[in-house]
Short mmCIF file of C-alpha atoms in Angstrom, two decimals:
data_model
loop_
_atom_site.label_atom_id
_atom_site.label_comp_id
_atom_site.label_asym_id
_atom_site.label_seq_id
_atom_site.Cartn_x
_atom_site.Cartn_y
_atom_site.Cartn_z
CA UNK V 1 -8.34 -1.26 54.74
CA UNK V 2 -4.61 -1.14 55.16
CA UNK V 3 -2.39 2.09 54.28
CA UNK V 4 -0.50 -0.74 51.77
CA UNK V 5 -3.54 -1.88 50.37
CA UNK V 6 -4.50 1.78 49.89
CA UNK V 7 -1.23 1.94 47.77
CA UNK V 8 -1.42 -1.02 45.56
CA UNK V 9 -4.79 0.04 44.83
CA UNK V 10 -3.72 3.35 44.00
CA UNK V 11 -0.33 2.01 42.34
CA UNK V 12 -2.66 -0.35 40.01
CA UNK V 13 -4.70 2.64 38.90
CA UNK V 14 -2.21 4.71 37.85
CA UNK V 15 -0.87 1.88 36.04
CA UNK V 16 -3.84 1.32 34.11
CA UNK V 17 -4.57 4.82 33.68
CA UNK V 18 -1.06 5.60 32.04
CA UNK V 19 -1.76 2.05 29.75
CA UNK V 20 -4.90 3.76 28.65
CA UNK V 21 -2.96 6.81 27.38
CA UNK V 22 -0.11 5.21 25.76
CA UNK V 23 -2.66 3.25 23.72
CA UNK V 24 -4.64 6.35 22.85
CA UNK V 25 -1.32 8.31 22.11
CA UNK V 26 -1.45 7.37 18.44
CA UNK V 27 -4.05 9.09 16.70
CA UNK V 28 -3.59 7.89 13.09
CA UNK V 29 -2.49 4.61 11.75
CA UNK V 30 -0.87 4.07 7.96
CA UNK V 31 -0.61 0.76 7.04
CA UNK V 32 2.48 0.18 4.72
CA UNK V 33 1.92 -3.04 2.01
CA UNK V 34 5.29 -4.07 0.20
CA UNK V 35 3.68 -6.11 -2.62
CA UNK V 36 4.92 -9.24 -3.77
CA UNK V 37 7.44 -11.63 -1.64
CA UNK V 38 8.56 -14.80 -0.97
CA UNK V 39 7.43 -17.69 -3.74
CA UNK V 40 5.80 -14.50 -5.38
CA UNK V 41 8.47 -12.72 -7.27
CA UNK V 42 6.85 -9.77 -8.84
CA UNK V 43 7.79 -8.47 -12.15
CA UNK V 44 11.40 -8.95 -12.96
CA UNK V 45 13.72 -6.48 -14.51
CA UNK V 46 17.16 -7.68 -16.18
CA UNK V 47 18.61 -7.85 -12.22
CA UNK V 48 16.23 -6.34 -10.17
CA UNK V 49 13.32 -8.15 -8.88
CA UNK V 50 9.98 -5.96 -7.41
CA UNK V 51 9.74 -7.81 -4.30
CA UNK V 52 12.80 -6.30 -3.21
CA UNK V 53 12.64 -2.77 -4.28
CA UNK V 54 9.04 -2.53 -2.55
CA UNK V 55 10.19 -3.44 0.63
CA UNK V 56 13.13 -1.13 0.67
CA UNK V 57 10.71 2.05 -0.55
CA UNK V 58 8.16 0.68 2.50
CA UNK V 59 10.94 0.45 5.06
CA UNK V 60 12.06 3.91 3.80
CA UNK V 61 8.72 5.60 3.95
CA UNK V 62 7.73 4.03 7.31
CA UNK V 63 10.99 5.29 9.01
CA UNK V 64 10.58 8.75 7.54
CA UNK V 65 6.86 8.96 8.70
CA UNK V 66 8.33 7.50 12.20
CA UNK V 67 10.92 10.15 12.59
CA UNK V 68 8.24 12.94 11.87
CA UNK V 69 5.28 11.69 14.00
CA UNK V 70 6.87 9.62 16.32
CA UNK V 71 4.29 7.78 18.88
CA UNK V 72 0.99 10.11 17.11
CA UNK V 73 1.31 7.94 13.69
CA UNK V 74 1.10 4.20 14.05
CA UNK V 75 3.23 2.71 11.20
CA UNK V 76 1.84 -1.02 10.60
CA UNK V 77 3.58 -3.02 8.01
CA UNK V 78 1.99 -5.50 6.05
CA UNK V 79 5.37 -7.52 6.24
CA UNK V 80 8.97 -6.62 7.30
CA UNK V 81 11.01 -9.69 5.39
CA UNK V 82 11.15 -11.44 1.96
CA UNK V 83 7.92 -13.90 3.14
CA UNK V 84 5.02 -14.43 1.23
CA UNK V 85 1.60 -13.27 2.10
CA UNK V 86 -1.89 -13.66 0.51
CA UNK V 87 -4.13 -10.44 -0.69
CA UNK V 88 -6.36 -11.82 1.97
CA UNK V 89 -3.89 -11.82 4.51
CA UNK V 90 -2.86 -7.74 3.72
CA UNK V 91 -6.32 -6.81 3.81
CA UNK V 92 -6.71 -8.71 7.17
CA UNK V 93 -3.13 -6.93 8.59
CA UNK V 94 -4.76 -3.69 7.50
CA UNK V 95 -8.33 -4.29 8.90
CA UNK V 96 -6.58 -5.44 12.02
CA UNK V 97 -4.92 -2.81 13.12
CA UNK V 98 -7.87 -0.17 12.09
CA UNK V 99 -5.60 2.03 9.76
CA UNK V 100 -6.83 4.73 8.63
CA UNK V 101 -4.71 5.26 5.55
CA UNK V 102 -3.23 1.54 3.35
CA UNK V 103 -0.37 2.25 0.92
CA UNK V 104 0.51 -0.74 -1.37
CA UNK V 105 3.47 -0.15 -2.57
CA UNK V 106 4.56 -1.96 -6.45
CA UNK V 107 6.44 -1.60 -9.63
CA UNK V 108 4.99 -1.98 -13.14
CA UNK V 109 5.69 -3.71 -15.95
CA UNK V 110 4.04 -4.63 -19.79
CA UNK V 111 4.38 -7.70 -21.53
CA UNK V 112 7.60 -9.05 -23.24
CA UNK V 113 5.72 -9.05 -26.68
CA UNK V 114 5.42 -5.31 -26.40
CA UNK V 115 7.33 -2.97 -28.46
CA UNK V 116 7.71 -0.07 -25.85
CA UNK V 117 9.01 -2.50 -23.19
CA UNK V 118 12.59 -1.02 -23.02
CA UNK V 119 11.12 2.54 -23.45
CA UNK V 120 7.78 2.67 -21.54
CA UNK V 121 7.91 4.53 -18.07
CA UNK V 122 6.17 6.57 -15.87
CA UNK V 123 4.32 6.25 -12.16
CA UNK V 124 0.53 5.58 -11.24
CA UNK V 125 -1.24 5.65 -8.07
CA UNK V 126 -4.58 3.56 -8.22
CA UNK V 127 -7.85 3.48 -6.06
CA UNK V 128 -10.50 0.76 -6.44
CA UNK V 129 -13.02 1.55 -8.91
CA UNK V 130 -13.99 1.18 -12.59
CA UNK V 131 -11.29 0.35 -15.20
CA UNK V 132 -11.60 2.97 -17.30
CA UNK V 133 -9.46 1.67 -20.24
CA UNK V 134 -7.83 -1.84 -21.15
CA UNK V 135 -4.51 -0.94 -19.49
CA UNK V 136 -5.87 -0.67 -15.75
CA UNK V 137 -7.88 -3.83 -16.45
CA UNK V 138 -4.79 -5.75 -17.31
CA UNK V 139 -2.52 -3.88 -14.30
CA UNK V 140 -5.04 -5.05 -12.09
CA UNK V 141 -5.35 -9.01 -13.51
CA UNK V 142 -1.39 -9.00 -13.09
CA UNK V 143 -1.77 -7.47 -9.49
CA UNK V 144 -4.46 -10.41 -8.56
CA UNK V 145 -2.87 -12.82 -10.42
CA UNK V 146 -1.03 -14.26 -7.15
CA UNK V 147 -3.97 -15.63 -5.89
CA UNK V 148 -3.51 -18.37 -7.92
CA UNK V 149 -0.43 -19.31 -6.18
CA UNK V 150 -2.73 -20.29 -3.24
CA UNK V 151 -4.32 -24.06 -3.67
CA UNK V 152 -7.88 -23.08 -2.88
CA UNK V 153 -7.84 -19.30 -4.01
CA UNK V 154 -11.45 -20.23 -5.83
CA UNK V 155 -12.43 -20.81 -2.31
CA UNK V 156 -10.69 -18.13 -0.14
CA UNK V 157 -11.90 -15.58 -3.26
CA UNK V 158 -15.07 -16.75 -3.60
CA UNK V 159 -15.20 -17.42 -6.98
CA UNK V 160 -13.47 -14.56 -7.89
CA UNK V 161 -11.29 -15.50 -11.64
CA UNK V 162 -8.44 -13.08 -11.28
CA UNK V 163 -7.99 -13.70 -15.31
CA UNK V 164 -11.29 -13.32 -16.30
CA UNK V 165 -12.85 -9.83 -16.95
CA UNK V 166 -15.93 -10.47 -15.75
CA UNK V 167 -15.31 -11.40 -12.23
CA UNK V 168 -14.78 -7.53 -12.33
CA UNK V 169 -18.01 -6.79 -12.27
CA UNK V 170 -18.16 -6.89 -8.72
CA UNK V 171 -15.86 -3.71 -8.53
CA UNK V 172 -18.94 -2.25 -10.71
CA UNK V 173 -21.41 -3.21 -8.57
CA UNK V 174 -19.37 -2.45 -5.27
CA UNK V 175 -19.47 1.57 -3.53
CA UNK V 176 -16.48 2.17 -1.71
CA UNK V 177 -17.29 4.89 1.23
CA UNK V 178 -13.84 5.67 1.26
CA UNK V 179 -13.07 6.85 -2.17
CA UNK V 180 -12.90 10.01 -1.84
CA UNK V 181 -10.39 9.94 0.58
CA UNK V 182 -8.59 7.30 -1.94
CA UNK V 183 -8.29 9.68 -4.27
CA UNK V 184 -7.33 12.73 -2.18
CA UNK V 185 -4.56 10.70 -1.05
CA UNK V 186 -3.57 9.52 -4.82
CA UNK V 187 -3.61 12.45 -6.36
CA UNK V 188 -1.09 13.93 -3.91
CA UNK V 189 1.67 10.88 -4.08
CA UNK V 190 1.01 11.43 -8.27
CA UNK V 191 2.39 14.84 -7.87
CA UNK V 192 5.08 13.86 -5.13
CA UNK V 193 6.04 10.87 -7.53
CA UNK V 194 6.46 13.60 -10.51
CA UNK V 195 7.96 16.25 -8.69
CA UNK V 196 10.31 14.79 -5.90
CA UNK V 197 11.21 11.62 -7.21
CA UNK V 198 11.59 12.58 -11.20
CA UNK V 199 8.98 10.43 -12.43
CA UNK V 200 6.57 10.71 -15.80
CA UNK V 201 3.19 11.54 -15.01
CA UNK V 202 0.40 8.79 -15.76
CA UNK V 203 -1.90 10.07 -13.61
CA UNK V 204 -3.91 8.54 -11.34
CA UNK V 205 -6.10 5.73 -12.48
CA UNK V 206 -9.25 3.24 -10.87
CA UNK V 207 -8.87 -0.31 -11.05
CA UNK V 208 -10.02 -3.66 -9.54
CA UNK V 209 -7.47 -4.54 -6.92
CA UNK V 210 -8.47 -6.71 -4.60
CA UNK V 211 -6.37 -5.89 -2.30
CA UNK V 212 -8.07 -2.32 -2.37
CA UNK V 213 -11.22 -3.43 -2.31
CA UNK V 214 -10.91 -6.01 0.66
CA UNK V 215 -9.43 -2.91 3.03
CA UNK V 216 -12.20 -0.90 5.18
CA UNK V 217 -10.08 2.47 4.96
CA UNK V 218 -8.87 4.93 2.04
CA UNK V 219 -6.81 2.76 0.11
CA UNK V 220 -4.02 3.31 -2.98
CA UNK V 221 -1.74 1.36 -4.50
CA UNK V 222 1.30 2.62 -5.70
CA UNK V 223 3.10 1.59 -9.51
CA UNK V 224 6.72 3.38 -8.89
CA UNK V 225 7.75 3.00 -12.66
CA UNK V 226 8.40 0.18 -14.55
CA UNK V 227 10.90 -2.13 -14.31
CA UNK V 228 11.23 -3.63 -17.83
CA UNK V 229 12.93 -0.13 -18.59
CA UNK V 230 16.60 -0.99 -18.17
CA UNK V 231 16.72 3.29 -16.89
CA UNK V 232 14.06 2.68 -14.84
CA UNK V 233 15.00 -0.69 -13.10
CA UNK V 234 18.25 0.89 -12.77
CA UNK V 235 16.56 3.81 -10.76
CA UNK V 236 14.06 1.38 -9.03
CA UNK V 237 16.94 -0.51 -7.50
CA UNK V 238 19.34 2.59 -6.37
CA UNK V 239 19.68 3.73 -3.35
CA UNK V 240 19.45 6.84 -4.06
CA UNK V 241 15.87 6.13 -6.94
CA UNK V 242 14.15 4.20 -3.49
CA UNK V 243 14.93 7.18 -0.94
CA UNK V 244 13.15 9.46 -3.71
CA UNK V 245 10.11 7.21 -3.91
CA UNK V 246 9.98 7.21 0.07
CA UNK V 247 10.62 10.73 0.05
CA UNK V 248 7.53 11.34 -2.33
CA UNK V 249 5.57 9.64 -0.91
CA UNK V 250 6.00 10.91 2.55
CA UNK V 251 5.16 14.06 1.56
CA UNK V 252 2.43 13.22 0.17
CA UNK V 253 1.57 11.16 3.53
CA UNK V 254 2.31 14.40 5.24
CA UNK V 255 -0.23 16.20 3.43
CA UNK V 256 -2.89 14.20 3.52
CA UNK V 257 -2.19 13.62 7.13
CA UNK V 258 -2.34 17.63 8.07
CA UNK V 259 -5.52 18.09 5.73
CA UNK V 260 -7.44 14.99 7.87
CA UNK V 261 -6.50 16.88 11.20
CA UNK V 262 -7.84 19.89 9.86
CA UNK V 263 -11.50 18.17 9.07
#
């Protein structure tokens, strides 16, 4: 063998060996959901729609993490623009890119018949599990309610009736193996959300997302406040209220991140 051939050979090695480690470099990957977009709205406020305000807070938190971590956190967003994507289609993003942490990011609202509409407020951070009152049931029916904006969403879902209560059963009947780790993450962006950002405590609650339960990794999703409060929308949509939420939430992120090195 040729000297040159010697060096392409060895050229082509090092090559692949330094590919190897700059794949390997991140150790952790968050996946970042914005919920809503596109043809799918979200709740509305007087001005201020959700679909924007959760893609500024993900953009936010994913730069923040970014600047911190650098090339040792993977940040994988679930989208990047105002486009429309399926539940199906997050929970494919996530289980795609083997996170290890999925944060869907939303903002809450009640029903226009309801007295406390202009008064109600307050943040929640969910996991996938049993509704343990009325209230998660119906936070979760509103959440899977845009399936139906998909043609053959009785097909994709398998049968699944985002409207009727007992299609929930199979949130009953299903274990997650990462709940734990759900809820070690959720309880830490609850207290962020309350003590960064300024928001009412109401605690961190289980629910039938599907979205949640279609993910293979510790999974939340994240109700900022609620934007049929005309003081909360105006938060929601400030500059200012969305770097608090990202704030908050990166904390928490940070947290959770430094306990899982730890174990």
């Amino acid at each position: 063998m040729y000297q040159w051939q010697r060096h392409i050979i060895v050229v082509a090695l090092l090559g692949c060996a330094l590919a190897a480690m700059a794949a390997k470099e991140a150790d952790f990957t968050v996946v970042i959901d914005p919920g809503h977009g596109g043809k799918d709205i979200g709740c509305q406020g007087r001005s201020a729609r959700e679909k924007d305000i959760t893609l500024s807070v993900s953009k936010l938190l994913g730069e923040m993490i970014k600047k911190e971590y650098g090339k040792k956190v993977d940040v994988v967003y679930t989208r990047t623009t105002d486009t429309y994507l399926t539940l199906q289609d997050r929970a494919d993003k996530a289980n795609n890119a083997k996170g290890d942490l999925f944060i869907s990011i939303h903002v809450n609202s009640v029903d226009k018949k309801n007295k406390n509409r202009s008064r109600i407020s307050g943040t929640s951070v969910y996991t996938c599990g049993l509704h343990k009152s009325d209230n998660n049931l119906q936070v979760a029916m509103r959440e899977n309610s845009v399936m139906e904006l998909e043609e053959d969403y009785a097909e994709v879902y398998q049968g699944f009736d985002p409207t009727s209560s007992e299609s929930y059963i199979i949130f009953e009947l299903s274990q997650n193996r990462h709940l734990q780790q759900s809820i070690d993450f959720a309880d830490r962006a609850q207290k962020r959300l309350v003590k960064t950002a300024g928001r009412v405590d109401k605690e961190v609650r289980q629910a039938g997302f599907w979205v949640l339960w279609a993910t293979s990794m510790p999974s939340v999703l994240v109700e900022l406040d609620f934007i049929c409060n005309p003081t909360q929308e105006t938060f929601l949509k400030s500059k200012a209220g969305q770097e608090k939420c990202a704030q908050a939430l990166y904390e928490a992120f940070k947290e959770y991140y430094s306990s899982q090195k730890k174990k």
